[in-house]
Amino acid sequence: MGKTLAEKILSEKSGTNAKAGDIVIAKVDLAFVQDTTGPLTVRQFQSSGMGKLANAKRTVLFIDHAAPSPNANLSNDHITLRDFARQTGCILSDAGDGVCHQIVQEAYARPGDVIVGADSHTVTAGGLGAFATGMGSSDVAVAMGLGKNWFRVPESFKVAVDGDFQKGVGAKDLILHLIGKIGADGATYKSLEFTGSTIKKMSMSGRFTIANMAVEAGAKAGIFASDATTRKFLQEEGRGKDYKTLEADADAVYEKTITIDAAKLEPTVSKPHTVDNTSTAKALKGTKLNQVVIGTCTNGRLEDLAVAVSILKGKKAAKNIRLIIVPASRKIMLQAIDKGYIKALVEAGAMILPVGCGPCMGLHQGALGDGEVCLSTSNRNFHGRMGNPKSFIYLCSPATAAASALKGEIVDPREVM
Amino acid sequence: MLNGKAHKFGDSISTDHIIPGRYAHLRSNLPELAKHVLEDADPNFVKKVKPGDFVVGGNNFGLGSSREHAPLVMKMAGVSAVLAKSAARIFFRNAINLGLPVLICDTDKIKNGDELEIDLTAGTVKDKTNGQTLTFGKIPGVMLKILNEGGLIAYVKKHGDIKV
Ligand code: SF4
């Protein structure tokens, strides 16, 4: 019987014939933490008696969630991480480098890798064919010390997407639609495997957006086969040798197949306070906004900023809107400067934040006031997420966010394209 | 045997409800952080909860982030087990890693304030208020071992390795 992508990767890394439902010990190729989960990981690691890191050059500590730090407590947490990196020789990705998931795809993840991160959106690296999953601080501490951990091999859902997107519709609308369709717990414990003609044609940027949000349907992983697009991406990152072709077997067994006709999708929005509470952008027309955010590990890549620029260039965001742009990494910031995107966005009324998580988690930079409404390209709209349980968060694509910023209310981006 | 009162919550209690991101600056000050546990779901929870009590949720309990602080502060606040109809994967694993049992059962039958008695070995929840007994789903073997040894770090400290 053939294997799914999850079964293939976990078989190879565990040295067993891994099938869905098995519990295996698998080698971990990359373990990472960020600044809100890292200090606890460090404490757990230190109290575990493991002593040394299994592979310091494949252990990364990211300072991205509160970068630069807004207060002394978080600054002290940053010191904990910097000290640990010095003591152990592991890699520190400091404030100003970018969001962990963005840097992982730019610099570390390889097709076929097992990656664990103390951050739920670790699944993002599934976009290039890694089995990447979020774990808590204790589990990541164990992976850092032993170079392995235990995994239950997940059952897989095949998500087959065919057809061409309409203008103004893309990867983000697809994943929001899918989550709306199967629910925020529709894929709990499962691996989502994305296939079909739409996926084959999709850019890496779009694949990462989709993989990033697999966890919002409860999934343990969201994996894409690696192909010519993956190879080109790795070559452009100067990592061509990291490429390897990885595909599910033709006779792999899936628990379920979900088919989506991309041509039928519309610009989609998640309403407060759950990601599966979806609607078309059109149906929400007239929803007044106080803040619009374009960025985060979901949609802070160059391609996302290009879409925003194509809509906002030469125009002005609506009065009374705070338009916040957060490129996901230093590299993207530099590319956006070179291409003139930053100038165009600032002229259109945007504030550009330092690379990192920005307002996504309510830590700093763009916390919402009572009763305020935010439209964001991030991945979570939970109650209280952006710093205030009395505020309201809607999620959408960069196109919908940019178009809505022009109008000051939610609109279907096709109205302005 | 665990005994305590049920504190009932609805579906989709996220890790942002349990410990909001805006308190991230307290994550290395756990006693302070624990004062805010479940604040965005019930602002009075911390005042009401007594050592040994249970948090009872609906579907998809603990969805969201991987922050292990969520089960950690629940444990610090005195919660001795979480009961839910279903639980998000990372939360479930994190809770067990910290020695906090998460028991999957039909929580619709439990009301806020009910007195419960949980037998982890027998796999039963006795609702002493309404007289009903529920059974909960089996915790996978490897997790049971971790739970019985007081959590993952204690397990690794003892064995120096992880085995299934
Ligand atoms: S951008 Fe948001 S979702 Fe992504 S890692 Fe940062 S806080 Fe998490």
Coordinates of C-alpha atoms and ligand atoms in Angstrom, one line a residue:
Chain A
M1 CA 0.0 0.0 0.0
G2 CA 1.3 3.4 -0.9
K3 CA 2.2 6.3 1.4
T4 CA 1.0 9.8 2.0
L5 CA 3.6 12.6 2.3
A6 CA 3.3 12.4 6.1
E7 CA 3.8 8.7 6.1
K8 CA 6.8 8.9 3.7
I9 CA 8.6 11.6 5.7
L10 CA 8.0 9.9 9.1
S11 CA 9.0 6.5 7.7
E12 CA 12.3 7.8 6.6
K13 CA 13.0 9.8 9.7
S14 CA 12.0 7.0 12.1
G15 CA 13.5 4.1 10.1
T16 CA 10.2 2.2 10.2
N17 CA 7.4 1.5 7.8
A18 CA 5.2 4.2 9.4
K19 CA 1.5 4.1 8.7
A20 CA -1.3 6.4 10.0
G21 CA -2.0 5.7 13.6
D22 CA 1.5 4.4 14.5
I23 CA 3.5 6.1 17.2
V24 CA 7.1 6.5 16.1
I25 CA 10.3 8.1 17.3
A26 CA 11.5 10.3 14.5
K27 CA 14.7 12.3 14.0
V28 CA 14.1 16.0 14.1
D29 CA 16.0 18.1 11.5
L30 CA 15.2 21.5 12.9
A31 CA 14.0 22.6 16.3
F32 CA 13.1 26.2 17.1
V33 CA 11.4 28.5 19.5
Q34 CA 10.4 32.2 19.6
D35 CA 10.6 34.8 22.2
T36 CA 7.2 34.1 23.9
T37 CA 7.7 30.3 24.1
G38 CA 11.5 30.2 24.2
P39 CA 12.2 31.3 27.8
L40 CA 10.0 28.4 29.1
T41 CA 11.8 26.0 26.7
V42 CA 15.1 27.1 28.0
R43 CA 14.0 26.5 31.6
Q44 CA 12.5 23.1 30.7
F45 CA 15.7 22.2 28.9
Q46 CA 17.9 23.3 31.8
S47 CA 15.8 21.3 34.3
S48 CA 15.7 18.2 32.2
G49 CA 19.3 17.2 32.8
M50 CA 19.9 16.7 29.0
G51 CA 22.8 19.1 29.2
K52 CA 23.8 19.5 25.6
L53 CA 22.0 20.3 22.4
A54 CA 21.8 17.4 19.9
N55 CA 22.5 19.7 17.0
A56 CA 23.3 23.3 17.8
K57 CA 23.4 24.3 14.1
R58 CA 19.9 23.1 13.6
T59 CA 18.5 24.8 16.7
V60 CA 17.3 28.3 16.3
L61 CA 16.0 30.9 18.8
F62 CA 13.9 33.7 17.2
I63 CA 13.2 37.1 18.7
D64 CA 10.3 38.2 16.6
H65 CA 7.0 38.4 18.6
A66 CA 8.1 41.4 20.6
A67 CA 10.8 42.9 18.4
P68 CA 11.9 45.4 19.4
S69 CA 10.8 44.8 22.9
P70 CA 8.0 47.0 24.3
N71 CA 8.9 46.6 28.0
A72 CA 11.5 45.5 30.5
N73 CA 10.0 42.0 31.2
L74 CA 10.1 41.0 27.6
S75 CA 13.6 42.6 27.2
N76 CA 14.7 40.3 30.0
D77 CA 13.2 37.3 28.2
H78 CA 15.2 38.3 25.2
I79 CA 18.4 38.3 27.3
T80 CA 17.5 34.7 28.5
L81 CA 17.5 33.6 24.8
R82 CA 20.7 35.5 23.9
D83 CA 22.5 34.0 26.8
F84 CA 21.3 30.5 26.0
A85 CA 22.5 30.9 22.4
R86 CA 25.9 32.0 23.6
Q87 CA 26.2 29.2 26.1
T88 CA 25.1 26.4 23.7
G89 CA 26.3 27.6 20.4
C90 CA 22.8 27.4 18.8
I91 CA 21.6 30.0 16.3
L92 CA 20.0 33.3 17.4
S93 CA 17.8 35.2 15.0
D94 CA 17.5 38.5 16.7
A95 CA 15.0 41.3 16.5
G96 CA 15.0 42.8 13.1
D97 CA 15.6 39.5 11.2
G98 CA 12.0 38.6 10.8
V99 CA 9.2 36.2 11.7
C100 CA 10.4 32.7 12.6
H101 CA 8.2 30.9 10.0
Q102 CA 9.5 33.3 7.2
I103 CA 13.1 32.8 8.1
V104 CA 12.6 29.0 8.5
Q105 CA 11.4 28.8 4.9
E106 CA 14.1 31.2 3.6
A107 CA 17.1 29.6 5.4
Y108 CA 16.4 26.2 6.9
A109 CA 13.5 24.0 5.8
R110 CA 14.1 21.3 3.3
P111 CA 11.7 18.9 1.6
G112 CA 11.5 15.8 3.6
D113 CA 12.6 17.4 6.9
V114 CA 10.9 16.9 10.2
I115 CA 10.6 20.3 11.9
V116 CA 9.3 21.1 15.3
G117 CA 8.8 24.7 16.6
A118 CA 7.4 26.1 19.8
D119 CA 4.8 28.0 17.7
S120 CA 1.6 26.6 16.2
H121 CA 2.3 28.1 12.8
T122 CA 5.4 25.9 12.4
V123 CA 3.2 24.1 9.8
T124 CA 4.1 26.9 7.4
A125 CA 7.2 25.0 6.3
G126 CA 4.9 22.3 4.9
G127 CA 4.7 24.6 1.9
L128 CA 8.0 23.2 0.7
G129 CA 7.4 19.6 1.6
A130 CA 8.6 19.4 5.2
F131 CA 6.7 17.6 7.9
A132 CA 6.5 20.6 10.2
T133 CA 4.4 20.9 13.3
G134 CA 4.0 23.1 16.4
M135 CA 4.7 21.8 19.8
G136 CA 4.9 23.2 23.3
S137 CA 8.0 24.2 25.1
S138 CA 8.7 20.9 26.8
D139 CA 8.4 18.9 23.6
V140 CA 10.7 21.3 21.7
A141 CA 13.2 21.2 24.6
V142 CA 13.3 17.4 24.3
A143 CA 13.8 17.6 20.5
M144 CA 16.6 20.1 21.1
G145 CA 18.3 17.9 23.5
L146 CA 17.7 14.4 22.0
G147 CA 17.5 15.3 18.3
K148 CA 14.2 13.4 18.2
N149 CA 10.8 13.1 19.6
W150 CA 7.7 10.9 19.4
F151 CA 5.0 11.4 16.8
R152 CA 1.7 9.8 16.1
V153 CA 1.6 9.4 12.4
P154 CA -1.4 11.3 11.3
E155 CA -4.2 10.2 9.0
S156 CA -4.3 12.5 5.9
F157 CA -7.0 14.4 4.1
K158 CA -6.3 15.1 0.4
V159 CA -7.4 18.6 -0.6
A160 CA -7.7 18.5 -4.3
V161 CA -8.0 22.0 -5.9
D162 CA -8.5 22.5 -9.6
G163 CA -9.4 25.4 -11.8
D164 CA -8.2 29.0 -12.1
F165 CA -8.8 31.7 -9.5
Q166 CA -10.9 34.6 -10.6
K167 CA -9.2 38.0 -10.6
G168 CA -8.8 39.3 -7.0
V169 CA -9.0 35.8 -5.5
G170 CA -6.0 33.7 -4.3
A171 CA -4.4 31.4 -1.9
K172 CA -5.7 33.2 1.2
D173 CA -9.3 33.0 0.0
L174 CA -8.8 29.3 -0.7
I175 CA -7.6 28.5 2.8
L176 CA -10.2 30.6 4.5
H177 CA -12.9 29.0 2.4
L178 CA -11.6 25.5 3.3
I179 CA -11.5 26.3 7.0
G180 CA -15.1 27.7 6.8
K181 CA -16.1 24.5 5.1
I182 CA -14.6 21.9 7.4
G183 CA -14.5 24.0 10.6
A184 CA -11.8 25.0 13.0
D185 CA -11.6 21.4 14.3
G186 CA -12.4 19.8 10.9
A187 CA -8.9 18.4 10.6
T188 CA -7.8 18.0 14.2
Y189 CA -4.8 15.6 14.4
K190 CA -4.8 15.2 10.6
S191 CA -2.3 16.0 7.9
L192 CA -3.7 18.1 5.1
E193 CA -2.1 17.3 1.7
F194 CA -2.8 19.9 -1.0
T195 CA -2.8 18.7 -4.6
G196 CA -4.5 19.5 -8.0
S197 CA -3.8 21.8 -10.9
T198 CA -4.4 25.0 -9.0
I199 CA -1.7 24.0 -6.4
K200 CA 0.7 22.9 -9.1
K201 CA 0.6 26.3 -10.7
M202 CA 0.7 28.2 -7.3
S203 CA 3.7 30.2 -6.2
M204 CA 5.6 29.3 -3.1
S205 CA 4.3 32.4 -1.5
G206 CA 0.7 31.1 -1.9
R207 CA 1.7 27.6 -0.7
F208 CA 3.2 29.0 2.4
T209 CA 0.0 31.0 3.1
I210 CA -2.1 27.9 2.9
A211 CA 0.3 25.7 4.9
N212 CA 0.5 28.4 7.5
M213 CA -3.2 28.2 8.2
A214 CA -3.6 24.4 8.2
V215 CA -3.4 24.6 12.0
E216 CA -6.6 26.8 12.0
A217 CA -8.5 23.7 10.9
G218 CA -6.8 21.8 13.8
A219 CA -4.3 20.0 11.5
K220 CA -1.0 18.7 12.7
A221 CA 0.6 19.5 9.3
G222 CA -0.2 20.9 5.9
I223 CA 2.0 19.5 3.3
F224 CA 2.7 20.2 -0.4
A225 CA 4.7 17.9 -2.7
S226 CA 8.0 19.4 -3.8
D227 CA 8.3 20.2 -7.5
A228 CA 9.9 22.5 -10.0
T229 CA 8.5 25.6 -8.2
T230 CA 10.0 24.4 -4.9
R231 CA 13.3 23.8 -6.6
K232 CA 13.4 27.2 -8.1
F233 CA 12.5 28.8 -4.7
L234 CA 15.4 27.0 -3.0
Q235 CA 17.8 27.9 -5.8
E236 CA 16.8 31.6 -5.4
E237 CA 17.5 31.3 -1.7
G238 CA 20.9 30.0 -2.5
R239 CA 20.0 26.5 -1.3
G240 CA 19.5 24.6 -4.5
K241 CA 21.3 21.6 -3.0
D242 CA 18.6 21.2 -0.3
Y243 CA 16.0 20.3 -3.0
K244 CA 14.6 16.8 -3.3
T245 CA 11.6 15.6 -5.1
L246 CA 8.9 14.4 -2.8
E247 CA 5.4 13.1 -3.8
A248 CA 2.7 11.0 -2.3
D249 CA 2.4 7.5 -3.8
A250 CA -0.4 7.2 -6.3
D251 CA -2.1 4.5 -4.2
A252 CA -1.7 6.3 -0.8
V253 CA -4.6 6.0 1.5
Y254 CA -6.5 9.1 2.5
E255 CA -9.1 9.3 5.2
K256 CA -11.0 11.8 3.1
T257 CA -10.7 13.7 -0.1
I258 CA -12.0 17.3 -0.2
T259 CA -12.4 18.8 -3.7
I260 CA -12.5 22.5 -4.3
D261 CA -13.2 24.3 -7.6
A262 CA -10.9 27.4 -7.4
A263 CA -12.9 29.2 -10.2
K264 CA -15.9 29.3 -7.9
L265 CA -14.1 30.9 -5.0
E266 CA -14.8 34.5 -4.0
P267 CA -12.8 37.0 -1.9
T268 CA -13.4 35.5 1.5
V269 CA -13.4 36.9 5.0
S270 CA -13.4 35.3 8.5
K271 CA -15.6 37.2 10.9
P272 CA -15.1 37.6 14.7
H273 CA -14.2 35.5 16.7
T274 CA -13.3 32.3 14.9
V275 CA -11.5 31.6 11.7
D276 CA -14.2 29.2 10.5
N277 CA -16.9 32.0 10.7
T278 CA -16.4 32.8 7.0
S279 CA -18.4 35.0 4.6
T280 CA -17.7 36.5 1.2
A281 CA -16.2 40.0 1.3
K282 CA -19.2 41.3 -0.7
A283 CA -21.7 40.2 1.9
L284 CA -19.8 42.3 4.5
K285 CA -19.8 45.5 2.5
G286 CA -20.3 48.5 4.7
T287 CA -18.5 47.0 7.8
K288 CA -16.6 50.1 9.1
L289 CA -12.9 49.7 9.9
N290 CA -10.5 51.4 12.3
Q291 CA -7.4 49.5 11.4
V292 CA -6.1 47.4 8.5
V293 CA -3.0 45.2 8.8
I294 CA -1.1 43.7 5.9
G295 CA 1.7 41.4 7.0
T296 CA 2.5 38.5 9.4
C297 CA 3.7 35.0 8.8
T298 CA 0.6 34.4 6.7
N299 CA 0.8 37.3 4.2
G300 CA 3.9 39.4 4.8
R301 CA 5.8 38.2 1.8
L302 CA 6.9 40.3 -1.2
E303 CA 4.1 38.9 -3.4
D304 CA 1.5 40.1 -0.8
L305 CA 3.1 43.6 -0.6
A306 CA 3.0 43.7 -4.4
V307 CA -0.7 43.1 -4.4
A308 CA -1.2 45.8 -1.9
V309 CA 0.9 48.2 -3.9
S310 CA -1.0 47.4 -7.1
I311 CA -4.2 48.5 -5.3
L312 CA -2.9 51.4 -3.2
K313 CA -0.3 53.0 -5.4
G314 CA -1.1 56.7 -6.2
K315 CA -4.2 56.6 -4.0
K316 CA -4.9 57.3 -0.3
A317 CA -6.2 55.1 2.4
A318 CA -9.4 56.3 3.8
K319 CA -9.3 58.9 6.6
N320 CA -9.5 57.6 10.1
I321 CA -8.0 54.2 9.1
R322 CA -4.7 53.1 10.5
L323 CA -3.1 51.2 7.7
I324 CA -0.2 49.0 9.1
I325 CA 2.2 47.2 6.9
V326 CA 4.6 44.6 8.4
P327 CA 7.0 42.9 6.0
A328 CA 7.8 39.4 7.3
S329 CA 11.6 39.5 7.2
R330 CA 14.6 41.8 6.7
K331 CA 15.1 40.3 3.2
I332 CA 11.5 41.1 2.2
M333 CA 11.8 44.6 3.7
L334 CA 14.9 45.2 1.5
Q335 CA 13.3 43.9 -1.6
A336 CA 10.2 46.0 -0.9
I337 CA 12.5 49.1 -0.6
D338 CA 14.3 48.3 -3.8
K339 CA 11.1 47.9 -5.7
G340 CA 9.6 51.1 -4.4
Y341 CA 6.8 49.4 -2.6
I342 CA 7.6 51.0 0.7
K343 CA 7.5 54.5 -0.8
A344 CA 4.2 53.8 -2.5
L345 CA 2.6 52.4 0.6
V346 CA 3.8 55.2 2.9
E347 CA 2.5 57.7 0.3
A348 CA -0.8 55.9 0.4
G349 CA -0.9 56.6 4.2
A350 CA 0.6 53.4 5.6
M351 CA 2.7 53.0 8.7
I352 CA 5.6 50.5 8.1
L353 CA 6.4 48.5 11.2
P354 CA 9.7 46.7 11.9
V355 CA 9.8 43.2 10.5
G356 CA 8.3 40.6 12.9
C357 CA 4.9 39.7 14.2
G358 CA 3.6 43.3 14.5
P359 CA 0.1 43.6 16.1
C360 CA -0.9 40.0 15.3
M361 CA -0.8 38.8 18.9
G362 CA -1.7 41.9 20.8
L363 CA 1.7 42.4 22.3
H364 CA 2.6 45.8 21.0
Q365 CA 2.3 48.0 17.9
G366 CA -1.4 48.3 17.0
A367 CA -3.4 47.0 19.9
L368 CA -7.1 47.7 19.4
G369 CA -9.3 50.0 21.5
D370 CA -12.7 49.1 22.9
G371 CA -15.2 48.4 20.2
E372 CA -12.6 48.9 17.4
V373 CA -12.7 46.8 14.2
C374 CA -9.6 45.5 12.5
L375 CA -9.2 43.8 9.1
S376 CA -6.0 41.8 8.9
T377 CA -4.2 39.4 6.7
S378 CA -3.1 37.4 9.7
N379 CA -4.3 34.0 10.6
R380 CA -6.3 34.3 13.9
N381 CA -9.2 36.5 14.9
F382 CA -9.8 35.0 18.4
H383 CA -11.4 37.0 21.1
G384 CA -8.8 39.3 22.6
R385 CA -6.1 38.3 20.1
M386 CA -5.0 41.9 19.2
G387 CA -4.7 43.0 22.7
N388 CA -8.4 43.7 23.6
P389 CA -11.3 41.3 24.3
K390 CA -13.6 44.2 23.4
S391 CA -12.4 44.5 19.8
F392 CA -13.3 42.7 16.6
I393 CA -11.0 41.1 14.1
Y394 CA -11.8 40.1 10.5
L395 CA -9.3 38.1 8.4
C396 CA -8.8 38.4 4.6
S397 CA -6.3 38.4 1.7
P398 CA -3.9 41.2 1.0
A399 CA -6.1 42.3 -2.0
T400 CA -9.2 42.6 0.2
A401 CA -7.3 44.3 3.0
A402 CA -5.8 46.9 0.6
A403 CA -9.1 47.6 -1.2
S404 CA -10.9 47.9 2.1
A405 CA -8.2 50.3 3.4
L406 CA -9.0 52.6 0.5
K407 CA -12.7 52.6 1.3
G408 CA -12.5 52.5 5.1
E409 CA -14.9 49.6 5.1
I410 CA -14.8 46.0 4.0
V411 CA -15.3 45.7 0.2
D412 CA -14.8 43.1 -2.4
P413 CA -11.4 43.9 -3.9
R414 CA -12.8 43.5 -7.5
E415 CA -14.6 46.8 -6.9
V416 CA -11.3 48.7 -7.1
M417 CA -9.2 46.4 -9.4
Chain B
M1 CA -9.2 9.8 42.7
L2 CA -9.7 13.5 41.9
N3 CA -12.4 15.5 43.5
G4 CA -13.6 19.0 42.8
K5 CA -16.1 21.4 41.3
A6 CA -16.8 21.8 37.6
H7 CA -16.2 25.2 36.0
K8 CA -18.1 25.1 32.8
F9 CA -17.1 26.8 29.6
G10 CA -18.4 26.6 26.0
D11 CA -16.9 25.4 22.7
S12 CA -13.7 26.7 21.2
I13 CA -11.9 28.0 24.3
S14 CA -8.7 29.2 22.7
T15 CA -5.2 29.6 24.2
D16 CA -5.9 33.3 23.8
H17 CA -8.8 33.0 26.2
I18 CA -6.7 31.0 28.6
I19 CA -3.8 33.3 28.6
P20 CA -4.0 36.3 26.3
G21 CA -1.0 37.4 24.3
R22 CA -1.2 40.9 25.9
Y23 CA 0.2 39.2 29.1
A24 CA 3.2 37.8 27.3
H25 CA 5.4 40.1 29.3
L26 CA 4.4 38.0 32.4
R27 CA 5.4 34.7 30.9
S28 CA 8.6 34.5 33.0
N29 CA 6.6 35.5 36.1
L30 CA 4.3 32.6 36.4
P31 CA 2.5 33.5 39.7
E32 CA 1.5 36.9 38.2
L33 CA 0.6 35.2 34.9
A34 CA -1.6 32.7 36.7
K35 CA -3.8 35.6 38.0
H36 CA -5.1 36.0 34.5
V37 CA -5.9 32.5 33.6
L38 CA -9.1 32.1 31.5
E39 CA -9.7 35.9 32.0
D40 CA -11.1 36.5 28.6
A41 CA -13.6 33.6 29.0
D42 CA -14.7 34.4 32.6
P43 CA -13.1 37.4 34.3
N44 CA -14.0 35.9 37.7
F45 CA -12.6 32.4 37.2
V46 CA -9.4 33.0 39.2
K47 CA -11.5 34.2 42.2
K48 CA -13.8 31.2 42.0
V49 CA -11.4 28.3 41.3
K50 CA -10.4 26.1 44.3
P51 CA -7.5 23.7 44.3
G52 CA -8.6 20.4 42.8
D53 CA -11.4 21.9 40.6
F54 CA -12.0 21.0 37.0
V55 CA -12.2 23.1 33.9
V56 CA -15.0 21.6 31.7
G57 CA -15.2 22.7 28.1
G58 CA -17.0 21.8 24.9
N59 CA -15.6 21.1 21.5
N60 CA -12.0 21.9 20.4
F61 CA -10.8 23.0 23.8
G62 CA -7.4 24.8 23.7
L63 CA -7.3 25.6 20.0
G64 CA -4.8 28.1 18.9
S65 CA -1.2 28.7 19.9
S66 CA 1.4 26.3 21.1
R67 CA 2.0 28.3 24.3
E68 CA 2.5 25.7 27.1
H69 CA 1.8 28.5 29.5
A70 CA -1.9 27.8 28.9
P71 CA -2.0 24.4 30.7
L72 CA 0.8 25.5 33.0
V73 CA -1.2 28.4 34.5
M74 CA -4.3 26.3 34.7
K75 CA -2.4 23.9 36.8
M76 CA -0.9 26.6 38.9
A77 CA -4.4 28.0 39.6
G78 CA -5.3 24.6 41.1
V79 CA -7.1 23.0 38.2
S80 CA -6.5 19.2 38.5
A81 CA -8.0 18.1 35.1
V82 CA -9.6 19.4 32.0
L83 CA -12.7 17.7 30.6
A84 CA -13.9 18.4 27.1
K85 CA -15.8 16.9 24.2
S86 CA -12.7 17.3 22.1
A87 CA -9.4 19.0 22.5
A88 CA -6.9 20.7 20.1
R89 CA -3.8 18.6 19.5
I90 CA -1.1 20.8 20.8
F91 CA -3.0 21.8 23.9
F92 CA -3.7 18.1 24.7
R93 CA -0.1 17.1 24.3
N94 CA 1.2 20.1 26.3
A95 CA -1.2 19.5 29.2
I96 CA -0.1 15.8 29.5
N97 CA 3.5 16.9 29.2
L98 CA 3.0 19.0 32.3
G99 CA 1.1 16.3 34.2
L100 CA -2.4 17.9 33.7
P101 CA -4.8 15.2 32.5
V102 CA -7.2 16.1 29.6
L103 CA -10.2 13.8 29.5
I104 CA -12.4 13.5 26.5
C105 CA -16.0 12.8 27.4
D106 CA -19.6 14.0 26.8
T107 CA -19.4 17.2 28.8
D108 CA -22.9 18.3 27.9
K109 CA -24.1 16.2 30.8
I110 CA -22.1 18.2 33.3
K111 CA -23.4 21.5 34.7
N112 CA -21.5 24.5 36.0
G113 CA -20.8 23.9 39.8
D114 CA -21.4 20.1 39.7
E115 CA -19.2 18.2 42.1
L116 CA -17.2 15.6 40.2
E117 CA -15.1 12.6 41.2
I118 CA -12.6 11.3 38.6
D119 CA -11.1 7.9 38.6
L120 CA -8.1 8.1 36.2
T121 CA -7.4 4.4 36.3
A122 CA -11.0 3.3 35.8
G123 CA -11.6 6.0 33.2
T124 CA -14.7 7.4 34.8
V125 CA -16.2 10.7 35.8
K126 CA -18.8 10.5 38.5
D127 CA -21.1 13.6 38.7
K128 CA -22.0 13.6 42.3
T129 CA -24.6 16.3 41.8
N130 CA -26.7 14.5 39.2
G131 CA -25.6 11.0 40.0
Q132 CA -24.5 10.1 36.5
T133 CA -21.2 8.4 35.6
L134 CA -19.4 9.2 32.3
T135 CA -16.5 7.3 30.8
F136 CA -13.7 9.1 29.1
G137 CA -11.6 8.1 26.1
K138 CA -8.3 6.3 26.7
I139 CA -5.2 8.3 26.8
P140 CA -2.6 6.8 24.4
G141 CA 0.0 4.6 26.0
V142 CA 3.0 6.8 25.5
M143 CA 1.2 9.8 27.0
L144 CA 0.0 7.8 30.0
K145 CA 3.6 6.9 30.7
I146 CA 4.6 10.5 30.6
L147 CA 1.6 11.5 32.7
N148 CA 2.4 8.9 35.3
E149 CA 5.9 10.0 35.6
G150 CA 4.8 13.6 36.3
G151 CA 5.3 15.0 32.8
L152 CA 7.7 15.0 29.9
I153 CA 10.7 16.7 31.5
A154 CA 10.5 14.5 34.6
Y155 CA 10.3 11.5 32.3
V156 CA 13.4 12.5 30.3
K157 CA 15.3 13.4 33.5
K158 CA 14.6 9.9 34.8
H159 CA 15.3 7.9 31.6
G160 CA 17.7 10.2 29.7
D161 CA 15.8 9.2 26.6
I162 CA 12.4 9.0 25.1
K163 CA 10.9 5.6 24.0
V164 CA 7.5 4.4 22.7
Ligands
SF4_1 S1 2.9 36.7 12.9 FE1 1.2 36.2 14.3 S2 0.7 34.0 13.9 FE2 2.7 34.5 12.9 S3 4.2 33.8 14.4 FE3 3.8 36.0 14.7 S4 2.2 36.1 16.3 FE4 2.3 34.0 15.5

